[in-house]
Amino acid sequence: MPDLNQTYSRYDQGMLQLIAEKWAITLQPASVEPQRIQLISGIAQRNTFLETFAILSDTARRAMHDLKIMGGVQPWVEFARRYGDVRIMGPARRNRERPDHAPSTPAEELYYAGMIGKEFLPGTNEPQECAFIPREILLFLGSEQNLDETPPGHAAISNDFLASQLATTQIVDDTCTFLAAQRCGMQQDQYKSWLYITPPDFLFALLQTCNIIDASGMPDPQIVRTFLEYSRAEAVLFLYQNWLSSTTVNELRLVDGLTFEGTWVNHPQSARQTIHNLLQKVPTDTWWNLDSFIQGVKLKMPDFQRPAGDYDSWYIRSTTNGQYLRGFSSWEEVDGA
């Protein structure tokens, strides 16, 4: 996480002066470097922070809280979707319009108060523009590692379900059925109805990543023999561990009702791990409302599988009406699904 010095290092004296006014810090006449040091020294005082934080708008304080929950950093497109963008101005326009006095968005209020920064930071797959809270300010809000442990959504209520069905290990039975069908050269429509719960396309991708079958779907006798010798618990663990680490099982491209065009690529393992981590926060022995979980993901981290929040370069069609599903307005049909 960048600290105050790294965040303010690109700011000119005019920008430093705007921030100083917000924090009620008087800068002594000097060149930009001594003024930056003086400003940072004044900001890095807890009492000063508390006084300045208290005069922010309610929405700006909520934005800081939400950003803290994300660990103090969030892709800019996600942050701006909720709290608006920032007009980056040169000295002349900034002095004329004074965005610190009349911010157009909560994000702009925070940016010109020096509470957040906006720059490209290293990401999981590639650098992306992020909103972030400088390290010293984040520590005033709470430990940087103190991430929100509340899972997305809410617990189910009695009206949410008619009956309870516990998780099973039927994927092991489905795997054996699938392998037998592949060995016999059966087509998918011949054996699909024999599977308990697991879609055959998912089984095909999963068993390929486990090296149990080859690209044509034929089982490897030696690996199949080893798999069949596992206990049921060992078999489930084997399938689970291979699935979780797989870069080839691509859940997005297995979603019913979608067709995919073009040469774009997504990163399923990264997206899977993100959702997996969120599911770990759901309390044990508690039924959780799935629709609310999905909406919670949409609210907290909608771009979990989109590098830099790109909703335009993935060419995905609906098989129902043939329409391209592009832009954030299609989130429910693609990412939510």
Coordinates of C-alpha atoms in Angstrom, one line a residue:
M1 CA 0.0 0.0 0.0
P2 CA 1.5 3.4 -0.9
D3 CA 2.2 5.7 2.0
L4 CA 1.6 9.4 2.1
N5 CA 5.0 10.3 0.7
Q6 CA 4.5 8.0 -2.3
T7 CA 0.9 9.3 -2.8
Y8 CA 1.9 13.0 -2.6
S9 CA 5.1 12.7 -4.5
R10 CA 3.5 13.6 -7.9
Y11 CA 1.5 16.6 -6.5
D12 CA 2.5 20.1 -7.3
Q13 CA 2.5 22.9 -4.7
G14 CA -1.0 24.0 -5.5
M15 CA -2.4 20.5 -4.8
L16 CA -0.4 20.3 -1.6
Q17 CA -1.9 23.6 -0.5
L18 CA -5.5 22.4 -1.2
I19 CA -4.9 19.4 1.0
A20 CA -3.2 21.5 3.7
E21 CA -6.2 23.8 3.9
K22 CA -8.6 20.9 4.3
W23 CA -6.4 19.6 7.2
A24 CA -6.0 23.1 8.7
I25 CA -2.2 22.9 8.3
T26 CA -0.3 26.0 7.5
L27 CA 2.6 25.4 5.1
Q28 CA 5.7 27.6 5.5
P29 CA 7.0 29.2 2.3
A30 CA 9.4 26.8 0.7
S31 CA 10.0 24.6 -2.3
V32 CA 7.7 21.6 -3.0
E33 CA 9.8 19.0 -1.3
P34 CA 10.0 20.7 2.2
Q35 CA 6.3 21.5 2.0
R36 CA 5.4 17.9 1.2
I37 CA 7.4 16.8 4.3
Q38 CA 5.7 19.4 6.4
L39 CA 2.3 18.4 5.2
I40 CA 2.8 14.7 5.8
S41 CA 4.2 15.4 9.3
G42 CA 1.0 17.3 10.1
I43 CA -1.4 14.7 8.6
A44 CA 0.3 11.8 10.4
Q45 CA -1.2 12.8 13.7
R46 CA -4.2 10.9 14.9
N47 CA -6.0 13.9 16.4
T48 CA -5.6 15.8 13.2
F49 CA -7.0 12.9 11.2
L50 CA -10.0 12.6 13.5
E51 CA -10.8 16.3 13.2
T52 CA -10.5 16.3 9.4
F53 CA -12.4 13.0 9.0
A54 CA -15.3 14.4 11.1
I55 CA -15.9 17.3 8.6
L56 CA -16.2 15.1 5.6
S57 CA -19.7 14.5 4.2
D58 CA -21.5 11.4 5.3
T59 CA -21.2 9.8 1.9
A60 CA -17.4 10.4 1.8
R61 CA -17.0 8.9 5.2
R62 CA -19.0 5.9 4.1
A63 CA -16.8 5.6 1.0
M64 CA -13.7 5.5 3.3
H65 CA -15.3 2.8 5.4
D66 CA -16.1 0.7 2.3
L67 CA -12.6 1.1 1.0
K68 CA -11.2 0.1 4.3
I69 CA -13.3 -3.0 4.3
M70 CA -11.6 -3.9 0.9
G71 CA -8.3 -3.7 2.7
G72 CA -7.7 -0.1 1.7
V73 CA -7.5 -0.7 -2.0
Q74 CA -10.0 -1.3 -4.8
P75 CA -10.0 -1.2 -8.6
W76 CA -10.9 2.4 -9.5
V77 CA -13.8 1.4 -11.8
E78 CA -15.5 -0.4 -8.8
F79 CA -14.9 2.5 -6.4
A80 CA -16.1 5.1 -9.0
R81 CA -19.2 3.1 -9.8
R82 CA -20.5 3.8 -6.3
Y83 CA -18.8 7.0 -5.4
G84 CA -18.2 8.8 -8.7
D85 CA -15.1 9.8 -10.6
V86 CA -12.5 12.5 -10.0
R87 CA -11.8 15.5 -12.4
I88 CA -8.0 15.7 -12.6
M89 CA -7.2 19.3 -13.2
G90 CA -4.1 21.4 -14.0
P91 CA -3.1 24.2 -11.7
A92 CA -5.0 27.0 -13.5
R93 CA -8.3 25.1 -13.7
R94 CA -7.9 23.8 -10.2
N95 CA -7.4 27.4 -8.8
R96 CA -10.4 28.6 -10.9
E97 CA -12.9 25.8 -10.0
R98 CA -11.6 24.8 -6.6
P99 CA -12.8 21.2 -6.6
D100 CA -11.9 21.0 -2.9
H101 CA -14.6 23.6 -2.1
A102 CA -17.2 22.2 -4.4
P103 CA -16.5 18.5 -5.1
S104 CA -18.7 16.9 -7.7
T105 CA -18.6 13.4 -6.2
P106 CA -17.6 11.8 -2.9
A107 CA -14.5 10.4 -4.6
E108 CA -13.5 13.9 -5.6
E109 CA -14.0 15.2 -2.1
L110 CA -11.7 12.5 -0.7
Y111 CA -9.1 12.9 -3.5
Y112 CA -8.7 16.7 -3.0
A113 CA -8.6 16.2 0.7
G114 CA -5.7 13.9 0.3
M115 CA -7.6 11.0 1.9
I116 CA -7.3 8.7 -1.1
G117 CA -5.0 8.3 -4.0
K118 CA -5.6 7.2 -7.6
E119 CA -2.9 5.4 -9.5
F120 CA -1.9 2.1 -11.2
L121 CA -0.9 -0.6 -8.7
P122 CA 0.2 -4.2 -9.2
G123 CA -2.8 -6.6 -9.6
T124 CA -3.3 -10.3 -9.7
N125 CA -2.8 -10.5 -13.4
E126 CA -1.8 -7.0 -14.5
P127 CA -1.5 -3.5 -13.1
Q128 CA -4.8 -1.7 -12.8
E129 CA -5.8 1.8 -11.7
C130 CA -6.9 1.7 -8.1
A131 CA -8.4 3.8 -5.4
F132 CA -6.4 3.4 -2.2
I133 CA -6.1 4.9 1.3
P134 CA -2.5 5.9 2.0
R135 CA -0.9 3.6 4.6
E136 CA -0.8 6.1 7.5
I137 CA -4.4 7.1 7.1
L138 CA -5.5 3.5 6.8
L139 CA -3.8 2.7 10.1
F140 CA -5.9 5.5 11.7
L141 CA -9.1 3.8 10.4
G142 CA -8.0 0.4 11.6
S143 CA -5.4 -2.3 11.0
E144 CA -4.7 -2.8 7.3
Q145 CA -5.2 -6.6 7.8
N146 CA -8.5 -6.1 9.6
L147 CA -10.6 -6.9 6.5
D148 CA -14.4 -7.2 6.8
E149 CA -15.2 -10.8 7.8
T150 CA -18.9 -10.4 7.1
P151 CA -19.9 -12.6 4.2
P152 CA -21.9 -11.1 1.3
G153 CA -25.7 -11.4 1.8
H154 CA -27.6 -12.7 4.8
A155 CA -28.7 -15.9 6.4
A156 CA -31.8 -17.6 5.0
I157 CA -35.1 -17.3 6.7
S158 CA -37.8 -19.9 6.9
N159 CA -39.6 -18.5 3.9
D160 CA -36.5 -18.8 1.7
F161 CA -36.7 -22.6 1.4
L162 CA -39.1 -25.5 1.5
A163 CA -36.8 -28.3 2.5
S164 CA -33.2 -28.9 3.6
Q165 CA -30.8 -31.0 1.6
L166 CA -27.3 -31.5 2.9
A167 CA -24.2 -31.6 0.7
T168 CA -23.4 -35.0 -0.7
T169 CA -20.4 -36.8 -2.2
Q170 CA -22.4 -37.8 -5.3
I171 CA -19.8 -36.2 -7.5
V172 CA -17.8 -39.4 -6.9
D173 CA -20.6 -41.5 -8.2
D174 CA -21.1 -39.2 -11.2
T175 CA -17.4 -39.4 -11.9
C176 CA -17.5 -43.2 -12.1
T177 CA -20.6 -43.1 -14.3
F178 CA -19.0 -40.6 -16.6
L179 CA -15.8 -42.6 -16.9
A180 CA -17.8 -45.8 -17.7
A181 CA -19.8 -43.9 -20.3
Q182 CA -16.6 -42.5 -21.9
R183 CA -15.0 -45.9 -21.9
C184 CA -18.0 -47.3 -23.8
G185 CA -18.0 -44.5 -26.3
M186 CA -21.4 -43.2 -25.3
Q187 CA -22.7 -39.8 -26.3
Q188 CA -23.6 -37.2 -23.7
D189 CA -27.4 -37.4 -24.3
Q190 CA -27.2 -41.1 -23.7
Y191 CA -25.8 -40.9 -20.1
K192 CA -26.7 -37.4 -19.0
S193 CA -29.9 -38.6 -17.2
W194 CA -27.8 -41.1 -15.2
L195 CA -25.8 -38.4 -13.4
Y196 CA -27.0 -37.3 -10.0
I197 CA -26.0 -33.7 -9.8
T198 CA -22.9 -32.9 -11.9
P199 CA -23.2 -31.4 -15.4
P200 CA -21.3 -33.5 -17.9
D201 CA -19.4 -30.5 -19.4
F202 CA -18.1 -29.7 -15.9
L203 CA -17.0 -33.3 -15.3
F204 CA -15.2 -33.4 -18.7
A205 CA -13.2 -30.2 -17.8
L206 CA -12.6 -31.4 -14.2
L207 CA -11.3 -34.8 -15.1
Q208 CA -9.1 -33.3 -17.8
T209 CA -7.4 -31.1 -15.3
C210 CA -7.0 -34.2 -13.0
N211 CA -5.3 -36.0 -16.0
I212 CA -7.9 -38.8 -15.6
I213 CA -9.0 -38.3 -19.2
D214 CA -7.2 -36.9 -22.3
A215 CA -8.4 -34.2 -24.7
S216 CA -10.6 -36.7 -26.5
G217 CA -12.3 -37.8 -23.3
M218 CA -10.7 -41.3 -23.1
P219 CA -9.7 -42.4 -19.6
D220 CA -6.1 -43.1 -18.6
P221 CA -6.3 -46.6 -17.2
Q222 CA -3.5 -46.2 -14.7
I223 CA -4.8 -42.9 -13.2
V224 CA -8.4 -44.2 -13.2
R225 CA -7.2 -47.3 -11.3
T226 CA -5.5 -45.1 -8.7
F227 CA -8.6 -42.9 -8.4
L228 CA -11.0 -45.9 -8.0
E229 CA -8.8 -47.2 -5.1
Y230 CA -9.3 -44.0 -3.1
S231 CA -11.8 -44.0 -0.3
R232 CA -14.8 -41.8 -1.0
A233 CA -13.4 -39.0 1.2
E234 CA -10.0 -39.2 -0.6
A235 CA -11.7 -39.1 -3.9
V236 CA -13.7 -36.0 -3.0
L237 CA -10.5 -34.3 -1.7
F238 CA -8.6 -35.2 -4.9
L239 CA -11.3 -33.7 -7.1
Y240 CA -11.7 -30.6 -4.9
Q241 CA -8.0 -29.8 -4.8
N242 CA -7.5 -30.2 -8.5
W243 CA -10.6 -28.1 -9.2
L244 CA -9.5 -25.3 -6.8
S245 CA -6.1 -24.9 -8.4
S246 CA -7.1 -25.5 -12.0
T247 CA -6.4 -22.9 -14.7
T248 CA -8.4 -24.8 -17.3
V249 CA -11.7 -25.5 -15.6
N250 CA -13.5 -22.4 -16.7
E251 CA -16.8 -21.9 -15.0
L252 CA -17.7 -18.8 -17.0
R253 CA -17.7 -20.7 -20.3
L254 CA -19.8 -23.5 -18.7
V255 CA -22.7 -21.2 -17.9
D256 CA -25.9 -22.3 -19.6
G257 CA -27.4 -19.8 -22.0
L258 CA -24.2 -18.1 -23.0
T259 CA -22.1 -18.3 -26.1
F260 CA -18.6 -16.9 -26.5
E261 CA -16.9 -15.2 -29.4
G262 CA -13.4 -13.7 -30.0
T263 CA -10.0 -14.4 -28.7
W264 CA -10.3 -12.7 -25.3
V265 CA -9.3 -14.7 -22.2
N266 CA -10.4 -14.7 -18.6
H267 CA -8.7 -16.1 -15.5
P268 CA -10.9 -18.6 -13.9
Q269 CA -8.6 -19.7 -11.1
S270 CA -8.3 -16.2 -9.8
A271 CA -12.1 -15.6 -9.9
R272 CA -12.8 -19.0 -8.3
Q273 CA -10.4 -18.3 -5.5
T274 CA -12.1 -15.0 -4.8
I275 CA -15.5 -16.5 -4.5
H276 CA -14.1 -19.4 -2.5
N277 CA -12.6 -17.0 0.0
L278 CA -16.0 -15.2 0.3
L279 CA -17.8 -18.5 0.9
Q280 CA -15.3 -19.3 3.7
K281 CA -16.8 -16.4 5.6
V282 CA -20.3 -17.9 5.6
P283 CA -21.0 -19.2 9.2
T284 CA -21.0 -23.0 9.6
D285 CA -24.3 -24.7 10.4
T286 CA -26.2 -21.8 8.8
W287 CA -28.3 -21.8 5.7
W288 CA -27.3 -18.7 3.6
N289 CA -29.5 -17.0 1.0
L290 CA -27.9 -17.5 -2.3
D291 CA -29.6 -14.6 -4.1
S292 CA -28.5 -12.2 -1.3
F293 CA -24.9 -13.6 -1.6
I294 CA -24.8 -12.9 -5.3
Q295 CA -26.1 -9.4 -4.8
G296 CA -23.6 -8.9 -2.0
V297 CA -20.8 -9.8 -4.4
K298 CA -22.2 -7.4 -7.0
L299 CA -22.1 -4.7 -4.3
K300 CA -18.7 -5.4 -2.7
M301 CA -16.6 -6.7 -5.6
P302 CA -18.5 -7.0 -8.8
D303 CA -15.3 -7.1 -10.9
F304 CA -14.1 -10.3 -9.3
Q305 CA -13.3 -11.9 -12.6
R306 CA -12.8 -8.8 -14.8
P307 CA -9.3 -7.4 -15.1
A308 CA -9.5 -3.6 -14.7
G309 CA -13.3 -3.8 -14.7
D310 CA -13.5 -4.4 -18.4
Y311 CA -17.2 -5.0 -19.4
D312 CA -16.8 -4.3 -23.1
S313 CA -14.1 -6.4 -24.7
W314 CA -15.6 -9.8 -23.8
Y315 CA -17.9 -10.9 -26.6
I316 CA -20.7 -12.9 -25.0
R317 CA -24.1 -13.6 -26.5
S318 CA -27.3 -14.7 -24.9
T319 CA -28.5 -17.9 -26.6
T320 CA -32.1 -16.9 -25.9
N321 CA -32.2 -13.8 -28.0
G322 CA -28.8 -13.6 -29.6
Q323 CA -28.0 -10.2 -28.0
Y324 CA -24.5 -9.3 -26.9
L325 CA -24.2 -9.0 -23.1
R326 CA -21.9 -6.1 -22.7
G327 CA -21.5 -3.4 -20.1
F328 CA -22.2 -3.5 -16.4
S329 CA -25.9 -3.7 -17.1
S330 CA -25.4 -7.3 -18.1
W331 CA -23.7 -8.3 -14.8
E332 CA -26.7 -10.5 -13.7
E333 CA -26.7 -12.5 -16.9
V334 CA -22.9 -13.1 -17.0
D335 CA -21.0 -12.5 -13.8
G336 CA -24.0 -13.2 -11.5
A337 CA -24.9 -16.3 -13.4

